[in-house]
mmCIF file of C-alpha atoms in Angstrom:
data_model
loop_
_atom_site.group_PDB
_atom_site.id
_atom_site.type_symbol
_atom_site.label_atom_id
_atom_site.label_comp_id
_atom_site.label_asym_id
_atom_site.label_seq_id
_atom_site.Cartn_x
_atom_site.Cartn_y
_atom_site.Cartn_z
ATOM 1 C CA MET A 1 33.294 110.301 136.430
ATOM 2 C CA GLU A 2 34.495 106.594 136.772
ATOM 3 C CA GLU A 3 33.185 106.128 140.392
ATOM 4 C CA LYS A 4 29.995 107.275 139.132
ATOM 5 C CA THR A 5 30.086 105.005 136.612
ATOM 6 C CA GLU A 6 31.181 102.088 138.248
ATOM 7 C CA LEU A 7 28.626 102.624 140.826
ATOM 8 C CA THR A 8 25.812 102.470 138.562
ATOM 9 C CA SER A 9 26.846 99.098 137.050
ATOM 10 C CA THR A 10 27.366 98.053 140.201
ATOM 11 C CA LEU A 11 23.243 98.860 141.464
ATOM 12 C CA LEU A 12 22.268 97.712 137.964
ATOM 13 C CA ASP A 13 24.229 94.103 138.636
ATOM 14 C CA THR A 14 22.883 93.472 141.836
ATOM 15 C CA THR A 15 19.367 94.328 141.335
ATOM 16 C CA PRO A 16 17.151 92.285 143.051
ATOM 17 C CA TYR A 17 14.452 91.362 140.194
ATOM 18 C CA ASP A 18 14.649 90.151 136.638
ATOM 19 C CA GLN A 19 15.429 92.613 134.008
ATOM 20 C CA ASN A 20 13.654 91.327 131.379
ATOM 21 C CA GLU A 21 10.487 90.915 133.164
ATOM 22 C CA PHE A 22 10.758 94.695 134.574
ATOM 23 C CA ASN A 23 10.968 95.686 130.926
ATOM 24 C CA ASP A 24 7.947 93.713 129.672
ATOM 25 C CA LEU A 25 6.412 94.884 132.708
ATOM 26 C CA LEU A 26 7.091 98.586 131.598
ATOM 27 C CA PHE A 27 6.389 98.374 128.084
ATOM 28 C CA GLU A 28 3.391 96.749 128.588
ATOM 29 C CA ASN A 29 2.145 99.954 130.958
ATOM 30 C CA ILE A 30 3.204 102.864 128.264
ATOM 31 C CA PRO A 31 0.654 105.282 129.041
ATOM 32 C CA GLY A 32 -0.194 104.610 124.556
ATOM 33 C CA TYR A 33 -0.509 102.251 122.242
ATOM 34 C CA ALA A 34 3.361 100.432 121.973
ATOM 35 C CA PHE A 35 5.201 98.610 119.306
ATOM 36 C CA VAL A 36 8.421 97.213 118.283
ATOM 37 C CA LYS A 37 9.069 96.773 113.980
ATOM 38 C CA ASP A 38 12.306 94.864 112.754
ATOM 39 C CA GLU A 39 13.955 96.345 109.714
ATOM 40 C CA HIS A 40 11.684 94.590 107.521
ATOM 41 C CA TYR A 41 8.559 96.397 109.149
ATOM 42 C CA LYS A 42 7.257 93.164 110.703
ATOM 43 C CA ILE A 43 5.891 94.011 114.392
ATOM 44 C CA VAL A 44 8.103 92.216 116.665
ATOM 45 C CA LYS A 45 6.143 93.427 120.186
ATOM 46 C CA ALA A 46 3.617 95.374 121.111
ATOM 47 C CA ASN A 47 1.312 95.774 124.400
ATOM 48 C CA ALA A 48 -2.039 95.291 124.784
ATOM 49 C CA ALA A 49 -3.277 98.043 124.049
ATOM 50 C CA PHE A 50 -1.615 98.107 120.861
ATOM 51 C CA LEU A 51 -3.240 94.853 120.203
ATOM 52 C CA SER A 52 -6.688 95.975 121.144
ATOM 53 C CA MET A 53 -6.834 98.429 117.993
ATOM 54 C CA TYR A 54 -7.172 95.222 116.138
ATOM 55 C CA PRO A 55 -10.112 92.999 115.994
ATOM 56 C CA GLU A 56 -10.156 90.101 118.283
ATOM 57 C CA ASN A 57 -9.651 87.229 116.020
ATOM 58 C CA SER A 58 -6.862 88.931 114.057
ATOM 59 C CA ARG A 59 -4.844 89.801 116.710
ATOM 60 C CA ASP A 60 -2.690 86.661 116.055
ATOM 61 C CA LYS A 61 -1.875 87.802 113.160
ATOM 62 C CA VAL A 62 -0.278 90.614 114.446
ATOM 63 C CA ILE A 63 3.151 89.839 115.954
ATOM 64 C CA GLY A 64 5.175 88.731 113.095
ATOM 65 C CA TYR A 65 3.506 90.663 110.083
ATOM 66 C CA THR A 66 4.169 94.112 108.935
ATOM 67 C CA THR A 67 -0.372 93.869 108.870
ATOM 68 C CA VAL A 68 -0.053 95.348 105.572
ATOM 69 C CA GLU A 69 0.480 91.674 103.694
ATOM 70 C CA ASP A 70 -3.007 92.290 101.864
ATOM 71 C CA TYR A 71 -2.424 95.993 100.978
ATOM 72 C CA GLN A 72 -2.238 97.114 97.173
ATOM 73 C CA PRO A 73 1.346 97.938 97.086
ATOM 74 C CA ASP A 74 0.941 102.089 96.544
ATOM 75 C CA GLU A 75 -1.058 101.688 99.996
ATOM 76 C CA ALA A 76 1.628 99.719 101.824
ATOM 77 C CA GLU A 77 3.972 101.973 100.659
ATOM 78 C CA GLN A 78 1.592 105.027 101.823
ATOM 79 C CA PHE A 79 1.320 103.539 105.334
ATOM 80 C CA LEU A 80 4.970 102.446 106.229
ATOM 81 C CA ALA A 81 6.395 105.885 104.923
ATOM 82 C CA MET A 82 7.084 106.892 108.198
ATOM 83 C CA ASP A 83 8.501 103.285 109.624
ATOM 84 C CA LYS A 84 11.137 104.285 106.317
ATOM 85 C CA LYS A 85 11.861 107.657 107.742
ATOM 86 C CA ALA A 86 12.221 106.211 111.481
ATOM 87 C CA LEU A 87 15.030 103.778 110.183
ATOM 88 C CA ILE A 88 16.402 106.272 107.646
ATOM 89 C CA ASP A 89 16.559 109.328 109.794
ATOM 90 C CA GLY A 90 16.300 108.203 113.101
ATOM 91 C CA TYR A 91 12.499 109.815 114.231
ATOM 92 C CA SER A 92 9.610 110.294 113.050
ATOM 93 C CA GLU A 93 6.072 112.036 114.084
ATOM 94 C CA THR A 94 2.997 112.406 112.382
ATOM 95 C CA ILE A 95 -0.646 112.840 113.437
ATOM 96 C CA GLU A 96 -2.941 110.227 111.742
ATOM 97 C CA THR A 97 -6.994 109.220 111.896
ATOM 98 C CA ILE A 98 -7.384 105.487 112.736
ATOM 99 C CA ASN A 99 -10.826 103.536 112.653
ATOM 100 C CA PHE A 100 -10.646 101.202 116.227
ATOM 101 C CA PRO A 101 -12.785 97.997 115.817
ATOM 102 C CA ASP A 102 -15.562 99.413 117.534
ATOM 103 C CA ASN A 103 -16.397 101.967 114.689
ATOM 104 C CA SER A 104 -14.461 104.842 117.012
ATOM 105 C CA VAL A 105 -12.800 107.148 114.410
ATOM 106 C CA ARG A 106 -9.402 108.164 116.654
ATOM 107 C CA THR A 107 -6.496 110.791 116.104
ATOM 108 C CA LEU A 108 -3.152 109.439 117.668
ATOM 109 C CA LEU A 109 0.251 111.047 117.812
ATOM 110 C CA THR A 110 2.721 108.042 116.582
ATOM 111 C CA ARG A 111 6.259 108.728 117.520
ATOM 112 C CA LYS A 112 8.909 106.402 115.893
ATOM 113 C CA LYS A 113 12.389 106.016 117.257
ATOM 114 C CA ARG A 114 15.191 103.903 115.376
ATOM 115 C CA PHE A 115 17.111 101.808 118.415
ATOM 116 C CA LEU A 116 19.643 99.010 118.367
ATOM 117 C CA GLY A 117 19.126 95.341 119.173
ATOM 118 C CA THR A 118 21.854 93.120 120.985
ATOM 119 C CA ASP A 119 22.350 91.629 117.921
ATOM 120 C CA GLY A 120 23.436 95.042 116.308
ATOM 121 C CA SER A 121 20.450 94.916 113.943
ATOM 122 C CA PRO A 122 17.894 98.003 113.617
ATOM 123 C CA TYR A 123 14.618 98.658 115.282
ATOM 124 C CA ILE A 124 12.065 101.070 115.620
ATOM 125 C CA LEU A 125 10.384 101.582 118.830
ATOM 126 C CA GLY A 126 6.931 103.153 118.548
ATOM 127 C CA ILE A 127 4.546 104.857 120.990
ATOM 128 C CA CYS A 128 1.151 106.146 119.999
ATOM 129 C CA THR A 129 -1.086 108.830 122.094
ATOM 130 C CA ASP A 130 -4.383 109.025 121.630
ATOM 131 C CA ILE A 131 -5.028 113.117 121.370
ATOM 132 C CA THR A 132 -8.698 113.096 119.328
ATOM 133 C CA GLU A 133 -10.402 114.893 122.823
ATOM 134 C CA ARG A 134 -7.790 117.287 122.424
ATOM 135 C CA GLU A 135 -7.154 118.005 118.612
ATOM 136 C CA HIS A 136 -11.614 118.218 119.194
ATOM 137 C CA LEU A 137 -10.913 120.984 122.179
ATOM 138 C CA ILE A 138 -8.747 122.757 119.529
ATOM 139 C CA LYS A 139 -11.260 122.769 116.436
ATOM 140 C CA GLN A 140 -14.107 123.703 119.097
ATOM 141 C CA LEU A 141 -11.513 126.630 120.678
ATOM 142 C CA LYS A 142 -11.107 127.778 117.326
ATOM 143 C CA LYS A 143 -14.313 127.660 115.515
ATOM 144 C CA SER A 144 -15.227 130.017 119.072
ATOM 145 C CA ASN A 145 -12.769 132.289 118.548
ATOM 146 C CA GLN A 146 -13.600 132.887 114.688
ATOM 147 C CA ASP A 147 -17.461 133.258 116.000
ATOM 148 C CA LEU A 148 -16.302 136.191 118.595
ATOM 149 C CA ASP A 149 -13.688 137.408 116.379
ATOM 150 C CA GLN A 150 -16.941 137.924 113.276
ATOM 151 C CA PHE A 151 -19.142 138.736 115.898
ATOM 152 C CA ALA A 152 -17.183 141.477 116.809
ATOM 153 C CA TYR A 153 -16.407 142.265 113.510
ATOM 154 C CA ILE A 154 -20.079 142.638 112.597
ATOM 155 C CA ALA A 155 -21.269 144.329 115.152
ATOM 156 C CA SER A 156 -18.365 147.357 114.607
ATOM 157 C CA HIS A 157 -18.902 146.802 110.674
ATOM 158 C CA ASP A 158 -23.215 147.384 111.410
ATOM 159 C CA LEU A 159 -23.504 149.830 113.815
ATOM 160 C CA ARG A 160 -21.269 152.090 111.775
ATOM 161 C CA ALA A 161 -24.411 153.114 109.842
ATOM 162 C CA PRO A 162 -26.846 154.098 112.393
ATOM 163 C CA LEU A 163 -24.271 156.014 114.406
ATOM 164 C CA ASN A 164 -23.423 158.037 111.145
ATOM 165 C CA ALA A 165 -27.184 158.751 110.634
ATOM 166 C CA ILE A 166 -27.522 159.931 114.607
ATOM 167 C CA ALA A 167 -24.041 162.186 114.143
ATOM 168 C CA LYS A 168 -25.496 163.555 110.699
ATOM 169 C CA LEU A 169 -28.791 164.120 112.541
ATOM 170 C CA ALA A 170 -26.838 165.932 115.203
ATOM 171 C CA SER A 171 -25.206 167.851 113.408
ATOM 172 C CA TRP A 172 -27.765 169.223 110.830
ATOM 173 C CA ILE A 173 -30.176 169.936 114.042
ATOM 174 C CA ASP A 174 -27.397 172.242 115.758
ATOM 175 C CA GLU A 175 -26.461 174.094 112.297
ATOM 176 C CA ASP A 176 -30.373 174.939 111.497
ATOM 177 C CA TYR A 177 -31.445 175.079 115.106
ATOM 178 C CA LYS A 178 -28.342 176.215 117.075
ATOM 179 C CA ASP A 179 -29.559 180.025 117.575
ATOM 180 C CA GLU A 180 -32.967 179.302 118.429
ATOM 181 C CA LEU A 181 -32.097 176.447 121.268
ATOM 182 C CA PRO A 182 -31.669 177.289 124.894
ATOM 183 C CA SER A 183 -28.137 177.073 126.541
ATOM 184 C CA GLY A 184 -28.757 173.493 128.228
ATOM 185 C CA ALA A 185 -30.143 171.950 124.592
ATOM 186 C CA ILE A 186 -27.192 173.123 123.484
ATOM 187 C CA GLU A 187 -25.044 171.270 126.219
ATOM 188 C CA HIS A 188 -26.840 168.515 125.744
ATOM 189 C CA PHE A 189 -25.939 168.170 122.102
ATOM 190 C CA SER A 190 -22.435 168.704 122.853
ATOM 191 C CA LEU A 191 -22.703 165.318 125.189
ATOM 192 C CA ILE A 192 -24.650 163.617 122.320
ATOM 193 C CA LYS A 193 -21.462 164.757 120.418
ATOM 194 C CA ASN A 194 -18.933 163.469 122.715
ATOM 195 C CA ARG A 195 -21.086 160.541 123.280
ATOM 196 C CA ILE A 196 -21.108 159.947 119.011
ATOM 197 C CA ASP A 197 -16.846 160.200 119.315
ATOM 198 C CA ARG A 198 -16.798 157.400 121.953
ATOM 199 C CA MET A 199 -18.785 155.188 120.043
ATOM 200 C CA THR A 200 -16.810 155.532 117.005
ATOM 201 C CA CYS A 201 -13.595 155.209 118.802
ATOM 202 C CA LEU A 202 -15.157 151.880 120.318
ATOM 203 C CA LEU A 203 -16.230 150.354 117.163
ATOM 204 C CA ASN A 204 -13.193 151.135 115.425
ATOM 205 C CA ASP A 205 -10.899 149.728 118.369
ATOM 206 C CA MET A 206 -13.251 146.628 117.994
ATOM 207 C CA LEU A 207 -12.760 146.294 114.556
ATOM 208 C CA THR A 208 -9.423 146.533 115.126
ATOM 209 C CA TYR A 209 -9.371 143.792 117.433
ATOM 210 C CA SER A 210 -11.183 141.297 115.519
ATOM 211 C CA ARG A 211 -9.113 141.838 113.178
ATOM 212 C CA VAL A 212 -5.794 140.986 114.429
ATOM 213 C CA ASN A 213 -5.893 137.345 113.795
ATOM 214 C CA GLN A 214 -5.708 138.363 110.005
ATOM 215 C CA THR A 215 -2.918 141.099 110.356
ATOM 216 C CA PRO A 216 -0.820 139.960 107.320
ATOM 217 C CA ARG A 217 2.650 138.406 108.916
ATOM 218 C CA ILE A 218 4.895 140.186 105.842
ATOM 219 C CA THR A 219 8.275 140.806 107.348
ATOM 220 C CA GLU A 220 9.618 144.348 106.322
ATOM 221 C CA GLU A 221 12.423 146.053 106.375
ATOM 222 C CA PHE A 222 11.911 149.782 108.210
ATOM 223 C CA SER A 223 13.260 152.251 110.184
ATOM 224 C CA LEU A 224 11.745 152.320 113.921
ATOM 225 C CA LYS A 225 12.340 155.891 114.683
ATOM 226 C CA GLU A 226 10.639 156.971 111.167
ATOM 227 C CA LEU A 227 7.597 154.633 112.218
ATOM 228 C CA VAL A 228 7.501 155.794 115.477
ATOM 229 C CA PHE A 229 7.615 159.939 114.294
ATOM 230 C CA GLU A 230 5.155 159.153 111.531
ATOM 231 C CA GLN A 231 2.476 157.779 114.025
ATOM 232 C CA PHE A 232 3.242 160.570 116.725
ATOM 233 C CA ASP A 233 2.789 163.337 113.725
ATOM 234 C CA MET A 234 -0.550 161.882 112.569
ATOM 235 C CA MET A 235 -1.944 162.478 115.877
ATOM 236 C CA SER A 236 -1.831 166.126 115.958
ATOM 237 C CA VAL A 237 -0.558 166.432 119.500
ATOM 238 C CA ASP A 238 -1.756 170.429 120.589
ATOM 239 C CA HIS A 239 0.391 169.834 124.062
ATOM 240 C CA ALA A 240 3.831 170.024 124.165
ATOM 241 C CA PHE A 241 5.254 166.709 124.295
ATOM 242 C CA ASN A 242 8.670 165.500 122.934
ATOM 243 C CA VAL A 243 8.858 162.190 121.538
ATOM 244 C CA THR A 244 12.995 160.341 121.420
ATOM 245 C CA CYS A 245 13.211 157.185 119.803
ATOM 246 C CA LYS A 246 16.606 154.872 118.719
ATOM 247 C CA ASP A 247 17.395 154.732 115.126
ATOM 248 C CA LEU A 248 17.488 151.066 114.202
ATOM 249 C CA THR A 249 16.745 149.752 111.141
ATOM 250 C CA ILE A 250 14.716 146.530 112.019
ATOM 251 C CA SER A 251 13.299 143.826 110.470
ATOM 252 C CA MET A 252 10.007 142.463 111.632
ATOM 253 C CA GLN A 253 6.198 142.534 110.690
ATOM 254 C CA LYS A 254 5.598 146.554 110.010
ATOM 255 C CA ASP A 255 1.516 146.474 110.130
ATOM 256 C CA ALA A 256 1.078 144.670 113.898
ATOM 257 C CA ILE A 257 3.962 146.654 115.286
ATOM 258 C CA THR A 258 2.737 150.515 113.504
ATOM 259 C CA ILE A 259 -0.883 149.473 115.886
ATOM 260 C CA VAL A 260 0.906 148.684 119.252
ATOM 261 C CA LEU A 261 3.175 151.441 119.110
ATOM 262 C CA ARG A 262 0.423 153.915 117.950
ATOM 263 C CA ASN A 263 -1.721 152.574 120.977
ATOM 264 C CA LEU A 264 1.173 152.788 123.279
ATOM 265 C CA LEU A 265 2.199 156.747 122.204
ATOM 266 C CA SER A 266 -1.759 157.490 122.116
ATOM 267 C CA ASN A 267 -1.929 155.737 125.561
ATOM 268 C CA ALA A 268 1.534 157.755 127.337
ATOM 269 C CA ILE A 269 -0.174 160.980 126.144
ATOM 270 C CA LYS A 270 -3.759 160.509 126.721
ATOM 271 C CA HIS A 271 -3.028 159.699 130.386
ATOM 272 C CA HIS A 272 -0.603 162.288 131.079
ATOM 273 C CA HIS A 273 -1.154 164.286 134.229
ATOM 274 C CA LEU A 274 0.739 167.520 132.587
ATOM 275 C CA ASP A 275 -0.182 169.277 129.101
ATOM 276 C CA SER A 276 3.454 168.829 128.205
ATOM 277 C CA GLY A 277 6.076 165.766 128.536
ATOM 278 C CA SER A 278 8.488 163.284 127.249
ATOM 279 C CA ILE A 279 8.595 159.630 125.739
ATOM 280 C CA ASN A 280 11.249 157.671 124.851
ATOM 281 C CA VAL A 281 11.540 154.441 122.299
ATOM 282 C CA ASP A 282 14.111 152.480 122.966
ATOM 283 C CA ILE A 283 14.930 148.681 121.410
ATOM 284 C CA SER A 284 17.572 145.927 121.893
ATOM 285 C CA GLU A 285 17.766 142.408 120.482
ATOM 286 C CA ASN A 286 18.683 139.565 122.556
ATOM 287 C CA ARG A 287 18.689 135.672 121.885
ATOM 288 C CA GLY A 288 16.358 136.263 118.761
ATOM 289 C CA PHE A 289 14.004 138.738 119.906
ATOM 290 C CA TYR A 290 13.496 142.389 120.174
ATOM 291 C CA THR A 291 12.743 144.606 123.505
ATOM 292 C CA ILE A 292 11.127 147.335 122.818
ATOM 293 C CA THR A 293 10.391 149.565 125.434
ATOM 294 C CA VAL A 294 8.115 152.503 125.170
ATOM 295 C CA SER A 295 8.784 154.813 128.047
ATOM 296 C CA ASP A 296 6.818 157.931 129.260
ATOM 297 C CA ASP A 297 7.167 160.388 132.525
ATOM 298 C CA GLY A 298 3.506 160.290 133.203
ATOM 299 C CA PRO A 299 1.706 159.175 136.721
ATOM 300 C CA GLY A 300 2.435 155.793 136.557
ATOM 301 C CA ILE A 301 0.351 153.065 136.822
ATOM 302 C CA ASP A 302 -0.475 151.353 140.358
ATOM 303 C CA SER A 303 1.213 147.746 140.294
ATOM 304 C CA GLN A 304 -2.277 146.255 141.237
ATOM 305 C CA TYR A 305 -3.243 147.360 137.964
ATOM 306 C CA HIS A 306 -1.200 146.271 135.573
ATOM 307 C CA ALA A 307 -2.663 143.239 134.821
ATOM 308 C CA LYS A 308 -6.210 145.018 134.599
ATOM 309 C CA VAL A 309 -5.179 147.484 132.209
ATOM 310 C CA PHE A 310 -4.599 144.487 129.289
ATOM 311 C CA GLU A 311 -8.702 143.396 129.669
ATOM 312 C CA MET A 312 -10.949 144.333 127.696
ATOM 313 C CA PHE A 313 -12.983 147.587 128.306
ATOM 314 C CA GLN A 314 -10.815 148.806 131.790
ATOM 315 C CA THR A 315 -9.667 152.193 132.383
ATOM 316 C CA LEU A 316 -8.594 153.468 135.473
ATOM 317 C CA LYS A 317 -10.404 156.673 135.304
ATOM 318 C CA PRO A 318 -14.196 156.531 134.684
ATOM 319 C CA ARG A 319 -14.862 157.831 130.624
ATOM 320 C CA ASP A 320 -16.298 161.009 131.532
ATOM 321 C CA GLN A 321 -13.055 161.928 132.892
ATOM 322 C CA GLN A 322 -10.894 160.367 130.347
ATOM 323 C CA GLU A 323 -12.160 159.904 126.834
ATOM 324 C CA GLY A 324 -10.920 156.166 125.451
ATOM 325 C CA SER A 325 -12.382 152.581 124.441
ATOM 326 C CA GLY A 326 -10.371 150.633 126.990
ATOM 327 C CA ILE A 327 -9.865 148.308 124.373
ATOM 328 C CA GLY A 328 -6.536 149.514 123.244
ATOM 329 C CA LEU A 329 -4.179 147.996 125.230
ATOM 330 C CA SER A 330 -5.932 144.594 124.523
ATOM 331 C CA ILE A 331 -5.180 145.578 121.159
ATOM 332 C CA CYS A 332 -1.730 145.778 122.105
ATOM 333 C CA LYS A 333 -1.739 142.517 123.992
ATOM 334 C CA LYS A 334 -3.465 140.560 121.221
ATOM 335 C CA ILE A 335 -1.309 141.494 118.543
ATOM 336 C CA VAL A 336 2.083 140.748 120.830
ATOM 337 C CA ARG A 337 0.676 137.353 121.669
ATOM 338 C CA ASN A 338 -0.319 136.761 118.271
ATOM 339 C CA TYR A 339 3.027 136.831 117.390
ATOM 340 C CA GLY A 340 4.953 135.011 119.391
ATOM 341 C CA GLY A 341 5.834 137.617 121.961
ATOM 342 C CA ASP A 342 4.429 139.448 125.087
ATOM 343 C CA ILE A 343 4.104 142.765 126.696
ATOM 344 C CA SER A 344 4.425 143.778 130.272
ATOM 345 C CA ILE A 345 4.528 146.975 132.415
ATOM 346 C CA ARG A 346 7.130 148.336 134.548
ATOM 347 C CA ASN A 347 7.267 151.264 136.985
ATOM 348 C CA ASN A 348 10.065 153.435 136.770
ATOM 349 C CA ASP A 349 11.264 156.311 139.424
ATOM 350 C CA VAL A 350 8.742 158.848 137.269
ATOM 351 C CA GLY A 351 6.583 157.528 134.804
ATOM 352 C CA THR A 352 5.855 153.770 133.419
ATOM 353 C CA SER A 353 7.379 151.764 130.617
ATOM 354 C CA PHE A 354 5.638 149.078 128.639
ATOM 355 C CA ILE A 355 8.549 146.355 127.085
ATOM 356 C CA ILE A 356 7.655 144.884 124.271
ATOM 357 C CA SER A 357 9.460 141.261 123.778
ATOM 358 C CA TRP A 358 9.117 140.578 119.936
ATOM 359 C CA PRO A 359 10.699 137.837 118.062
ATOM 360 C CA SER A 360 13.040 139.065 115.713
ATOM 361 C CA VAL A 361 14.610 138.190 112.267
ATOM 362 C CA SER A 362 17.728 140.615 112.288
ATOM 363 C CA VAL A 363 19.081 143.892 113.118
ATOM 364 C CA LEU A 364 20.326 145.230 110.101
ATOM 365 C CA LYS A 365 21.908 148.635 111.400
ATOM 366 C CA HIS A 366 22.201 151.072 114.272
ATOM 367 C CA THR A 367 23.107 154.639 114.204
ATOM 368 C CA ALA A 368 22.223 156.961 117.009
ATOM 369 C CA PHE A 369 19.556 158.597 118.988
ATOM 370 C CA GLY A 370 17.416 161.064 117.148
ATOM 371 C CA VAL A 371 14.695 164.039 119.005
ATOM 372 C CA HIS A 372 11.649 164.931 117.779
ATOM 373 C CA ALA A 373 9.990 167.824 118.745
#
């Protein structure tokens, strides 16, 4: 360690250029508006970019001044608040709106860091980064997402009424004229009912997808095992499927994880190649994240489709062979990402595992494994 220190010192001492000139060059070319203030909040140094924020005829009044000499006391206090915070705490950061001399309005991210001068006095280094375009793009993106969510909500909500009317009409015809219809017409009515059910499922999933960002972020304490079995029982599965789940009391956003687990359980059953099978739900906590793994013993998913299955309206089989909206896994991904987590797929020797990473609050109690048939 000592040799490294001596070598560094030697290199610095023998630098073939003037250190002060180099520091001035570095300061002047900082990508942003840079300035230094003393402990009295007076600007003692500023680069050309910073000075350009002031009208040309007043730039000579920047160095040596606080620039708030003509402000009212309360306005000056507000303007210098982040300077005081930097001097006291050592650092401050804020986003502020500045009116430039050319009458443009820019949004700046201003960071201020305290340091000591050679005389031991405290100073503030301030660097302002122009984030106007970034903030504009973020606002546009948020508005676009809100518009898309609103469209999905309106579409799924407003389409329910005509769909319900079609369903009732088909049901009335079936009830009143079933005995008079030829076999071909009866088969067609069966297809109509099938398409109505598919459309209803699609609308429900679209509505769920559009409301993901509105899911309450309320953290609750609950039993993962009870939640999994409750969702499994609600599916009214006619086939012989067994579900096992780790019995763990956890604290997280129950409403959101319920939707994810319901979709994954349904997906494992719906896409199983047999009329019976096993599903296991496991959970662990590590480094502030829960890892929830939903595994099945089904046919598996080819690795080339691992990314595709999370896309909207994507199914691995034609809908005439396998009913589904193609939105279920998209909902899972959107919810998990919305809460700062992630979801991925792993192929096992038999079947597939969906692995959810979800920010945890605390693991409160761990007992044993439970089995539900």
